[in-house]
Amino acid sequence: MKVEGRDYQTVWLEGDTVCLIEQNLLPFEFKIFRAANYRDSCMAISSMVVRGAGAIGATAGYAMAQAFLENGNDRGYVETARQQIENTRPTAQNLFYAVERVYKAGLLSIELAVNEAHQIADEDAASCKKIGELGNDLIADGSNIETHCNAGWLAFVDYGSALSPVYAAHRSGKQVFVYADETRPRGQGARLTAWELRNENVPHAIIADNAGAHLMSQGKVDMMIVGSDRIAANGDVANKIGTLEKAIAARHYDIPFYVAAPVSTIDFDCASGTDIPIEQRHPDEVLYQTGPDAEGKLEKIRVSSPGSEALNPAFDVTPAGLVTAIITDQGIFKPDQLAALNKQAR
Ligand code: MRU
């Protein structure tokens, strides 16, 4: 991925320090956040310095490795660290997958823990590159594609999940246009997807979340591609709140609805979407917005009626029946084909 012409990774380790792009400041300021220990890394995940399933997974893997580097011979210390890392964000499957892998490796040696964390980040990037190659075949020249939230290279290491096929199509010379849902309450589409697309020179427009069905009714959307935070074994898909209503609208207007995610996002132990824990975030994310003031300093302002409460479920579950196909690093599958993939994997 390129930011202002320079190559960056989504997350990397420098010595014992985990380095991350500070996503809370984007698109107004580009800054690297340095997490000196596993507690800082936990804070970075829960406060959404880093977000997006794959990026959270890679960071969580490095956080687990940091705990081993800090005090790997003290089993109590690494157990506590593991629990704290797992408590940061409950929905993203990649977090649990990464922590488990690094923890097991760390029980053998501290060096293996660090190697495993590197491998998870590298695998994530390779998987997302593959998703781009496979997904590109589904995109016709001249397509208008709607996406929700940010499932680009800020969210999955170096390539992204939902945006990886878009980038591959664009780089292969196809004309593509992206409608980026703004994605209330935090605005990952308006802030992050739009910023990424601009860095990649992909033509796009930000749309209000409630504009999607209207554009579909006008024949302006050819396909939807979204990412996922966790996919259940039956093909139900958890993704950013608001995805479900887009899937319902897409089905109504007969528009293909694709989910792009590496196989590491599938939780084969989770039978259906009802078993996926849905994170509830702070009501302030709904009640307030943050943006730069006249001097460019980020300011938080209330944008809703004073005195009212808010509810803030961060994810919803789209039933498998509304999903056209899941673009993974191992192939493109109908949701009901995941069970066979599971047998093959075990
Ligand atoms: O709460 P977030 O921003 O971490 O949300 C997760 C996501 O990035 C999305 O749900 C995304 O569409 C899929 S994960 C790349």
mmCIF file of C-alpha atoms and ligand atoms in Angstrom:
data_model
loop_
_atom_site.group_PDB
_atom_site.id
_atom_site.type_symbol
_atom_site.label_atom_id
_atom_site.label_comp_id
_atom_site.label_asym_id
_atom_site.label_seq_id
_atom_site.Cartn_x
_atom_site.Cartn_y
_atom_site.Cartn_z
ATOM 1 C CA MET A 1 0.000 0.000 0.000
ATOM 2 C CA LYS A 2 1.173 3.519 -0.741
ATOM 3 C CA VAL A 3 0.529 6.618 1.349
ATOM 4 C CA GLU A 4 1.517 9.869 -0.293
ATOM 5 C CA GLY A 5 3.796 7.905 -2.599
ATOM 6 C CA ARG A 6 5.595 6.013 0.207
ATOM 7 C CA ASP A 7 5.267 2.265 0.939
ATOM 8 C CA TYR A 8 3.730 1.373 4.298
ATOM 9 C CA GLN A 9 2.592 -1.756 6.063
ATOM 10 C CA THR A 10 -0.654 -1.803 8.038
ATOM 11 C CA VAL A 11 1.111 -3.063 11.174
ATOM 12 C CA TRP A 12 4.725 -3.988 11.900
ATOM 13 C CA LEU A 13 7.110 -4.731 14.751
ATOM 14 C CA GLU A 14 10.207 -2.596 15.462
ATOM 15 C CA GLY A 15 12.204 -4.282 18.206
ATOM 16 C CA ASP A 16 9.582 -4.851 20.926
ATOM 17 C CA THR A 17 7.326 -2.046 19.693
ATOM 18 C CA VAL A 18 4.214 -2.562 17.589
ATOM 19 C CA CYS A 19 3.809 0.186 14.985
ATOM 20 C CA LEU A 20 0.400 1.110 13.633
ATOM 21 C CA ILE A 21 -1.204 3.746 11.470
ATOM 22 C CA GLU A 22 -3.277 5.903 13.870
ATOM 23 C CA GLN A 23 -6.672 5.437 12.201
ATOM 24 C CA ASN A 24 -8.561 7.742 14.586
ATOM 25 C CA LEU A 25 -6.730 10.718 13.085
ATOM 26 C CA LEU A 26 -7.322 9.814 9.443
ATOM 27 C CA PRO A 27 -7.992 11.327 6.976
ATOM 28 C CA PHE A 28 -6.940 14.594 8.635
ATOM 29 C CA GLU A 29 -3.549 13.574 9.946
ATOM 30 C CA PHE A 30 -1.210 10.684 9.110
ATOM 31 C CA LYS A 31 0.661 9.523 12.169
ATOM 32 C CA ILE A 32 2.322 6.318 13.344
ATOM 33 C CA PHE A 33 1.256 5.033 16.757
ATOM 34 C CA ARG A 34 3.907 3.100 18.710
ATOM 35 C CA ALA A 35 2.739 0.536 21.256
ATOM 36 C CA ALA A 36 5.680 -0.133 23.557
ATOM 37 C CA ASN A 37 4.122 -3.073 25.392
ATOM 38 C CA TYR A 38 1.150 -5.423 25.179
ATOM 39 C CA ARG A 39 -1.028 -3.098 27.293
ATOM 40 C CA ASP A 40 -0.466 -0.251 24.820
ATOM 41 C CA SER A 41 -1.369 -2.637 21.999
ATOM 42 C CA CYS A 42 -4.600 -3.591 23.818
ATOM 43 C CA MET A 43 -5.431 0.071 24.218
ATOM 44 C CA ALA A 44 -4.742 0.645 20.521
ATOM 45 C CA ILE A 45 -7.211 -2.110 19.589
ATOM 46 C CA SER A 46 -9.994 -1.105 21.991
ATOM 47 C CA SER A 47 -9.722 2.612 21.201
ATOM 48 C CA MET A 48 -9.652 1.841 17.464
ATOM 49 C CA VAL A 49 -6.227 3.283 16.724
ATOM 50 C CA VAL A 50 -6.211 0.061 14.705
ATOM 51 C CA ARG A 51 -9.417 -1.524 13.478
ATOM 52 C CA GLY A 52 -10.676 -3.943 10.847
ATOM 53 C CA ALA A 53 -10.661 -7.702 11.380
ATOM 54 C CA GLY A 54 -7.302 -8.604 9.822
ATOM 55 C CA ALA A 55 -5.426 -5.600 11.192
ATOM 56 C CA ILE A 56 -6.857 -6.299 14.641
ATOM 57 C CA GLY A 57 -5.761 -9.936 14.271
ATOM 58 C CA ALA A 58 -2.213 -9.021 13.272
ATOM 59 C CA THR A 59 -1.964 -6.490 16.111
ATOM 60 C CA ALA A 60 -3.355 -8.974 18.621
ATOM 61 C CA GLY A 61 -0.782 -11.535 17.472
ATOM 62 C CA TYR A 62 2.008 -9.017 18.004
ATOM 63 C CA ALA A 63 0.522 -8.025 21.381
ATOM 64 C CA MET A 64 0.637 -11.666 22.476
ATOM 65 C CA ALA A 65 4.247 -11.848 21.267
ATOM 66 C CA GLN A 66 5.033 -8.663 23.239
ATOM 67 C CA ALA A 67 3.720 -10.331 26.410
ATOM 68 C CA PHE A 68 6.122 -13.226 25.857
ATOM 69 C CA LEU A 69 8.979 -10.797 25.155
ATOM 70 C CA GLU A 70 8.154 -8.896 28.355
ATOM 71 C CA ASN A 71 7.851 -11.823 30.719
ATOM 72 C CA GLY A 72 7.640 -15.075 28.786
ATOM 73 C CA ASN A 73 8.810 -17.260 31.648
ATOM 74 C CA ASP A 74 5.942 -16.186 33.891
ATOM 75 C CA ARG A 75 2.890 -18.234 32.869
ATOM 76 C CA GLY A 76 0.550 -16.052 34.995
ATOM 77 C CA TYR A 77 1.743 -12.946 33.175
ATOM 78 C CA VAL A 78 1.121 -14.332 29.688
ATOM 79 C CA GLU A 79 -2.268 -15.806 30.714
ATOM 80 C CA THR A 80 -3.384 -12.403 32.030
ATOM 81 C CA ALA A 81 -2.105 -10.751 28.872
ATOM 82 C CA ARG A 82 -4.002 -13.240 26.734
ATOM 83 C CA GLN A 83 -7.257 -12.501 28.561
ATOM 84 C CA GLN A 84 -6.746 -8.762 28.273
ATOM 85 C CA ILE A 85 -6.014 -8.971 24.554
ATOM 86 C CA GLU A 86 -9.071 -11.178 23.971
ATOM 87 C CA ASN A 87 -11.274 -8.714 25.858
ATOM 88 C CA THR A 88 -10.444 -5.772 23.586
ATOM 89 C CA ARG A 89 -12.920 -6.453 20.740
ATOM 90 C CA PRO A 90 -15.272 -9.436 20.916
ATOM 91 C CA THR A 91 -16.516 -9.786 17.328
ATOM 92 C CA ALA A 92 -13.389 -10.065 15.149
ATOM 93 C CA GLN A 93 -12.573 -13.735 14.634
ATOM 94 C CA ASN A 94 -9.031 -12.950 13.481
ATOM 95 C CA LEU A 95 -8.182 -11.613 16.940
ATOM 96 C CA PHE A 96 -8.923 -14.935 18.661
ATOM 97 C CA TYR A 97 -7.290 -16.947 15.893
ATOM 98 C CA ALA A 98 -4.066 -14.898 16.117
ATOM 99 C CA VAL A 99 -3.856 -14.902 19.914
ATOM 100 C CA GLU A 100 -4.332 -18.684 20.026
ATOM 101 C CA ARG A 101 -1.590 -19.299 17.462
ATOM 102 C CA VAL A 102 0.978 -16.999 19.074
ATOM 103 C CA TYR A 103 0.140 -18.242 22.574
ATOM 104 C CA LYS A 104 0.724 -21.870 21.569
ATOM 105 C CA ALA A 105 3.993 -20.978 19.827
ATOM 106 C CA GLY A 106 5.119 -18.932 22.844
ATOM 107 C CA LEU A 107 4.714 -21.914 25.157
ATOM 108 C CA LEU A 108 7.538 -23.510 23.148
ATOM 109 C CA SER A 109 9.800 -20.456 22.951
ATOM 110 C CA ILE A 110 9.686 -16.665 22.916
ATOM 111 C CA GLU A 111 11.382 -16.608 19.529
ATOM 112 C CA LEU A 112 8.690 -18.861 18.077
ATOM 113 C CA ALA A 113 5.990 -16.513 19.427
ATOM 114 C CA VAL A 114 7.527 -13.579 17.566
ATOM 115 C CA ASN A 115 7.957 -15.650 14.390
ATOM 116 C CA GLU A 116 4.348 -16.795 14.561
ATOM 117 C CA ALA A 117 3.106 -13.203 14.910
ATOM 118 C CA HIS A 118 5.135 -12.198 11.841
ATOM 119 C CA GLN A 119 3.751 -15.171 9.966
ATOM 120 C CA ILE A 120 0.151 -14.231 10.775
ATOM 121 C CA ALA A 121 0.672 -10.720 9.400
ATOM 122 C CA ASP A 122 2.406 -12.090 6.290
ATOM 123 C CA GLU A 123 -0.306 -14.712 5.719
ATOM 124 C CA ASP A 124 -2.977 -12.051 6.068
ATOM 125 C CA ALA A 125 -1.327 -9.948 3.370
ATOM 126 C CA ALA A 126 -0.866 -12.954 1.047
ATOM 127 C CA SER A 127 -4.504 -14.056 1.562
ATOM 128 C CA CYS A 128 -5.833 -10.614 0.789
ATOM 129 C CA LYS A 129 -3.684 -10.387 -2.346
ATOM 130 C CA LYS A 130 -5.231 -13.677 -3.491
ATOM 131 C CA ILE A 131 -8.741 -12.399 -2.687
ATOM 132 C CA GLY A 132 -7.972 -9.480 -4.991
ATOM 133 C CA GLU A 133 -6.913 -11.745 -7.843
ATOM 134 C CA LEU A 134 -9.951 -14.032 -7.508
ATOM 135 C CA GLY A 135 -12.418 -11.216 -6.913
ATOM 136 C CA ASN A 136 -11.175 -9.261 -9.919
ATOM 137 C CA ASP A 137 -12.711 -11.953 -12.165
ATOM 138 C CA LEU A 138 -16.166 -11.057 -10.808
ATOM 139 C CA ILE A 139 -15.808 -7.379 -11.699
ATOM 140 C CA ALA A 140 -16.850 -6.376 -15.215
ATOM 141 C CA ASP A 141 -15.209 -3.392 -16.880
ATOM 142 C CA GLY A 142 -17.299 -0.297 -16.125
ATOM 143 C CA SER A 143 -18.747 -1.626 -12.847
ATOM 144 C CA ASN A 144 -20.254 0.551 -10.147
ATOM 145 C CA ILE A 145 -19.511 -1.094 -6.817
ATOM 146 C CA GLU A 146 -20.978 -0.208 -3.439
ATOM 147 C CA THR A 147 -19.084 -1.035 -0.246
ATOM 148 C CA HIS A 148 -19.810 -0.556 3.432
ATOM 149 C CA CYS A 149 -17.392 0.403 6.216
ATOM 150 C CA ASN A 150 -13.671 0.060 5.526
ATOM 151 C CA ALA A 151 -12.360 -3.295 4.430
ATOM 152 C CA GLY A 152 -9.345 -1.940 2.610
ATOM 153 C CA TRP A 153 -5.642 -2.009 3.437
ATOM 154 C CA LEU A 154 -6.153 -0.204 6.712
ATOM 155 C CA ALA A 155 -8.402 -3.045 7.857
ATOM 156 C CA PHE A 156 -6.650 -6.124 6.449
ATOM 157 C CA VAL A 157 -2.892 -6.253 6.115
ATOM 158 C CA ASP A 158 -1.512 -4.378 3.107
ATOM 159 C CA TYR A 159 -4.219 -5.232 0.527
ATOM 160 C CA GLY A 160 -7.606 -5.237 2.248
ATOM 161 C CA SER A 161 -10.441 -7.726 1.830
ATOM 162 C CA ALA A 162 -13.469 -6.091 0.143
ATOM 163 C CA LEU A 163 -11.330 -3.448 -1.562
ATOM 164 C CA SER A 164 -8.624 -5.865 -2.725
ATOM 165 C CA PRO A 165 -10.661 -6.971 -5.814
ATOM 166 C CA VAL A 166 -11.447 -3.311 -6.517
ATOM 167 C CA TYR A 167 -7.750 -2.372 -6.429
ATOM 168 C CA ALA A 168 -6.871 -5.397 -8.590
ATOM 169 C CA ALA A 169 -9.557 -4.424 -11.136
ATOM 170 C CA HIS A 170 -8.402 -0.806 -11.180
ATOM 171 C CA ARG A 171 -4.735 -1.782 -11.565
ATOM 172 C CA SER A 172 -5.612 -4.165 -14.400
ATOM 173 C CA GLY A 173 -7.045 -1.226 -16.332
ATOM 174 C CA LYS A 174 -10.786 -1.746 -15.745
ATOM 175 C CA GLN A 175 -12.959 1.303 -15.199
ATOM 176 C CA VAL A 176 -14.545 0.976 -11.758
ATOM 177 C CA PHE A 177 -16.479 3.431 -9.637
ATOM 178 C CA VAL A 178 -17.020 2.940 -5.899
ATOM 179 C CA TYR A 179 -19.915 4.163 -3.782
ATOM 180 C CA ALA A 180 -18.504 4.315 -0.252
ATOM 181 C CA ASP A 181 -21.253 4.173 2.392
ATOM 182 C CA GLU A 182 -20.319 6.745 5.003
ATOM 183 C CA THR A 183 -20.891 4.094 7.743
ATOM 184 C CA ARG A 184 -22.292 5.814 10.766
ATOM 185 C CA PRO A 185 -21.620 6.151 13.580
ATOM 186 C CA ARG A 186 -17.804 6.283 13.242
ATOM 187 C CA GLY A 187 -17.694 7.029 9.519
ATOM 188 C CA GLN A 188 -15.153 4.391 8.446
ATOM 189 C CA GLY A 189 -16.452 4.686 4.863
ATOM 190 C CA ALA A 190 -16.449 8.487 4.693
ATOM 191 C CA ARG A 191 -13.108 8.819 6.440
ATOM 192 C CA LEU A 192 -11.052 5.708 5.752
ATOM 193 C CA THR A 193 -12.386 4.056 2.588
ATOM 194 C CA ALA A 194 -12.590 7.405 0.809
ATOM 195 C CA TRP A 195 -9.033 8.251 1.920
ATOM 196 C CA GLU A 196 -7.701 4.877 0.724
ATOM 197 C CA LEU A 197 -9.489 5.161 -2.618
ATOM 198 C CA ARG A 198 -8.049 8.618 -3.127
ATOM 199 C CA ASN A 199 -4.545 7.310 -2.392
ATOM 200 C CA GLU A 200 -5.138 4.594 -5.005
ATOM 201 C CA ASN A 201 -6.714 7.034 -7.511
ATOM 202 C CA VAL A 202 -9.915 4.976 -7.718
ATOM 203 C CA PRO A 203 -12.926 7.103 -8.769
ATOM 204 C CA HIS A 204 -15.485 7.147 -5.971
ATOM 205 C CA ALA A 205 -18.165 9.062 -4.107
ATOM 206 C CA ILE A 206 -19.137 8.987 -0.446
ATOM 207 C CA ILE A 207 -22.851 8.340 0.008
ATOM 208 C CA ALA A 208 -25.033 8.729 3.066
ATOM 209 C CA ASP A 209 -25.816 5.342 4.575
ATOM 210 C CA ASN A 210 -29.472 5.682 3.697
ATOM 211 C CA ALA A 211 -28.767 6.433 0.001
ATOM 212 C CA GLY A 212 -27.814 2.875 -0.974
ATOM 213 C CA ALA A 213 -31.281 1.483 -1.693
ATOM 214 C CA HIS A 214 -32.184 4.573 -3.715
ATOM 215 C CA LEU A 215 -29.098 4.206 -5.926
ATOM 216 C CA MET A 216 -29.855 0.509 -6.345
ATOM 217 C CA SER A 217 -33.428 1.320 -7.384
ATOM 218 C CA GLN A 218 -32.008 3.647 -10.057
ATOM 219 C CA GLY A 219 -29.820 0.883 -11.504
ATOM 220 C CA LYS A 220 -26.666 2.689 -10.410
ATOM 221 C CA VAL A 221 -25.143 -0.157 -8.403
ATOM 222 C CA ASP A 222 -23.910 -3.278 -10.241
ATOM 223 C CA MET A 223 -22.603 -5.178 -7.245
ATOM 224 C CA MET A 224 -21.845 -4.878 -3.553
ATOM 225 C CA ILE A 225 -18.650 -6.122 -1.951
ATOM 226 C CA VAL A 226 -18.253 -5.952 1.818
ATOM 227 C CA GLY A 227 -15.784 -7.415 4.297
ATOM 228 C CA SER A 228 -16.528 -9.440 7.388
ATOM 229 C CA ASP A 229 -15.458 -9.606 11.000
ATOM 230 C CA ARG A 230 -16.626 -13.178 11.510
ATOM 231 C CA ILE A 231 -18.345 -15.726 9.289
ATOM 232 C CA ALA A 232 -20.256 -18.586 10.916
ATOM 233 C CA ALA A 233 -19.964 -22.162 9.637
ATOM 234 C CA ASN A 234 -23.379 -21.895 7.942
ATOM 235 C CA GLY A 235 -22.314 -18.812 5.963
ATOM 236 C CA ASP A 236 -24.015 -16.131 8.110
ATOM 237 C CA VAL A 237 -21.824 -13.036 7.997
ATOM 238 C CA ALA A 238 -21.100 -10.524 10.776
ATOM 239 C CA ASN A 239 -19.999 -7.150 9.492
ATOM 240 C CA LYS A 240 -20.248 -3.477 10.387
ATOM 241 C CA ILE A 241 -23.695 -2.315 11.477
ATOM 242 C CA GLY A 242 -25.762 -1.367 8.425
ATOM 243 C CA THR A 243 -24.529 -4.219 6.244
ATOM 244 C CA LEU A 244 -27.710 -6.233 6.761
ATOM 245 C CA GLU A 245 -30.017 -3.560 5.379
ATOM 246 C CA LYS A 246 -27.769 -3.197 2.298
ATOM 247 C CA ALA A 247 -27.954 -6.957 1.728
ATOM 248 C CA ILE A 248 -31.754 -6.862 1.981
ATOM 249 C CA ALA A 249 -31.935 -3.988 -0.521
ATOM 250 C CA ALA A 250 -29.473 -5.724 -2.865
ATOM 251 C CA ARG A 251 -31.609 -8.880 -2.861
ATOM 252 C CA HIS A 252 -34.743 -6.829 -3.572
ATOM 253 C CA TYR A 253 -33.095 -5.242 -6.629
ATOM 254 C CA ASP A 254 -31.367 -8.472 -7.692
ATOM 255 C CA ILE A 255 -27.874 -7.050 -7.219
ATOM 256 C CA PRO A 256 -25.058 -9.508 -6.390
ATOM 257 C CA PHE A 257 -23.941 -9.181 -2.769
ATOM 258 C CA TYR A 258 -20.393 -10.475 -2.225
ATOM 259 C CA VAL A 259 -18.470 -10.870 1.006
ATOM 260 C CA ALA A 260 -14.663 -10.868 0.787
ATOM 261 C CA ALA A 261 -12.691 -12.391 3.663
ATOM 262 C CA PRO A 262 -9.801 -14.784 4.184
ATOM 263 C CA VAL A 263 -10.606 -18.275 5.475
ATOM 264 C CA SER A 264 -9.082 -17.145 8.818
ATOM 265 C CA THR A 265 -12.235 -15.029 9.336
ATOM 266 C CA ILE A 266 -14.481 -18.115 9.224
ATOM 267 C CA ASP A 267 -15.282 -19.444 12.669
ATOM 268 C CA PHE A 268 -16.061 -23.097 11.993
ATOM 269 C CA ASP A 269 -16.870 -23.568 15.688
ATOM 270 C CA CYS A 270 -19.673 -21.060 15.405
ATOM 271 C CA ALA A 271 -22.692 -22.857 13.964
ATOM 272 C CA SER A 272 -24.691 -19.798 12.933
ATOM 273 C CA GLY A 273 -24.773 -16.026 13.163
ATOM 274 C CA THR A 274 -26.812 -16.080 16.359
ATOM 275 C CA ASP A 275 -23.702 -17.388 18.147
ATOM 276 C CA ILE A 276 -21.535 -14.445 17.059
ATOM 277 C CA PRO A 277 -21.002 -11.956 19.913
ATOM 278 C CA ILE A 278 -21.983 -8.448 18.835
ATOM 279 C CA GLU A 279 -19.892 -5.687 20.356
ATOM 280 C CA GLN A 280 -21.814 -2.803 21.929
ATOM 281 C CA ARG A 281 -19.773 0.382 21.743
ATOM 282 C CA HIS A 282 -20.008 3.639 23.654
ATOM 283 C CA PRO A 283 -23.143 5.755 22.945
ATOM 284 C CA ASP A 284 -20.913 8.819 22.430
ATOM 285 C CA GLU A 285 -19.950 7.425 19.010
ATOM 286 C CA VAL A 286 -23.572 8.034 17.945
ATOM 287 C CA LEU A 287 -24.133 11.281 19.837
ATOM 288 C CA TYR A 288 -20.897 13.073 18.876
ATOM 289 C CA GLN A 289 -18.744 13.522 15.783
ATOM 290 C CA THR A 290 -15.071 14.417 15.578
ATOM 291 C CA GLY A 291 -13.465 16.601 12.948
ATOM 292 C CA PRO A 292 -10.846 19.318 12.558
ATOM 293 C CA ASP A 293 -11.542 22.864 13.774
ATOM 294 C CA ALA A 294 -10.351 25.968 11.881
ATOM 295 C CA GLU A 295 -6.775 25.386 13.146
ATOM 296 C CA GLY A 296 -6.875 21.725 12.130
ATOM 297 C CA LYS A 297 -7.126 20.482 15.726
ATOM 298 C CA LEU A 298 -9.541 17.548 16.116
ATOM 299 C CA GLU A 299 -12.620 18.572 18.003
ATOM 300 C CA LYS A 300 -15.535 16.466 19.294
ATOM 301 C CA ILE A 301 -18.959 18.068 18.925
ATOM 302 C CA ARG A 302 -22.429 16.904 19.845
ATOM 303 C CA VAL A 303 -24.619 16.296 16.776
ATOM 304 C CA SER A 304 -27.757 15.012 18.479
ATOM 305 C CA SER A 305 -30.380 16.244 20.882
ATOM 306 C CA PRO A 306 -28.863 16.951 24.325
ATOM 307 C CA GLY A 307 -30.227 14.692 27.023
ATOM 308 C CA SER A 308 -31.079 11.760 24.727
ATOM 309 C CA GLU A 309 -29.464 8.370 25.157
ATOM 310 C CA ALA A 310 -28.147 6.291 22.241
ATOM 311 C CA LEU A 311 -27.716 2.606 21.465
ATOM 312 C CA ASN A 312 -24.615 1.550 19.577
ATOM 313 C CA PRO A 313 -24.436 -2.063 18.359
ATOM 314 C CA ALA A 314 -21.254 -2.161 16.240
ATOM 315 C CA PHE A 315 -22.095 -5.128 13.991
ATOM 316 C CA ASP A 316 -25.021 -6.967 12.444
ATOM 317 C CA VAL A 317 -25.416 -10.431 10.954
ATOM 318 C CA THR A 318 -26.439 -10.929 7.343
ATOM 319 C CA PRO A 319 -28.099 -14.326 6.885
ATOM 320 C CA ALA A 320 -26.313 -16.666 4.471
ATOM 321 C CA GLY A 321 -29.372 -16.652 2.211
ATOM 322 C CA LEU A 322 -28.711 -13.022 1.260
ATOM 323 C CA VAL A 323 -25.062 -13.605 0.363
ATOM 324 C CA THR A 324 -24.331 -14.353 -3.308
ATOM 325 C CA ALA A 325 -20.861 -15.743 -2.598
ATOM 326 C CA ILE A 326 -17.877 -15.411 -0.278
ATOM 327 C CA ILE A 327 -14.583 -14.480 -1.943
ATOM 328 C CA THR A 328 -11.827 -16.144 0.079
ATOM 329 C CA ASP A 329 -8.134 -16.746 -0.444
ATOM 330 C CA GLN A 330 -8.965 -20.390 -1.190
ATOM 331 C CA GLY A 331 -11.659 -19.799 -3.770
ATOM 332 C CA ILE A 332 -15.108 -18.297 -4.219
ATOM 333 C CA PHE A 333 -17.773 -20.208 -2.329
ATOM 334 C CA LYS A 334 -21.530 -20.132 -1.989
ATOM 335 C CA PRO A 335 -22.301 -19.814 1.739
ATOM 336 C CA ASP A 336 -23.582 -23.404 1.902
ATOM 337 C CA GLN A 337 -20.244 -24.674 0.572
ATOM 338 C CA LEU A 338 -18.348 -23.611 3.700
ATOM 339 C CA ALA A 339 -19.110 -26.882 5.471
ATOM 340 C CA ALA A 340 -17.171 -28.765 2.767
ATOM 341 C CA LEU A 341 -14.303 -26.291 3.091
ATOM 342 C CA ASN A 342 -14.217 -27.006 6.820
ATOM 343 C CA LYS A 343 -13.924 -30.792 6.273
ATOM 344 C CA GLN A 344 -11.125 -30.186 3.799
ATOM 345 C CA ALA A 345 -9.281 -27.894 6.268
ATOM 346 C CA ARG A 346 -9.419 -30.384 9.196
HETATM 347 O O1 MRU B 1 -15.455 -1.625 14.111
HETATM 348 P P1 MRU B 1 -14.478 -1.784 13.005
HETATM 349 O O2 MRU B 1 -14.166 -0.556 12.249
HETATM 350 O O3 MRU B 1 -13.282 -2.569 13.437
HETATM 351 O O4 MRU B 1 -15.290 -2.658 12.007
HETATM 352 C C1 MRU B 1 -14.785 -3.745 11.466
HETATM 353 C C2 MRU B 1 -14.683 -3.528 10.052
HETATM 354 O O5 MRU B 1 -13.674 -3.021 9.620
HETATM 355 C C3 MRU B 1 -15.779 -3.846 9.198
HETATM 356 O O6 MRU B 1 -16.848 -4.450 9.721
HETATM 357 C C4 MRU B 1 -15.293 -4.343 7.877
HETATM 358 O O7 MRU B 1 -16.275 -4.109 6.964
HETATM 359 C C5 MRU B 1 -14.896 -5.792 7.853
HETATM 360 S S1 MRU B 1 -13.414 -6.146 8.619
HETATM 361 C C6 MRU B 1 -12.267 -5.617 7.467
#
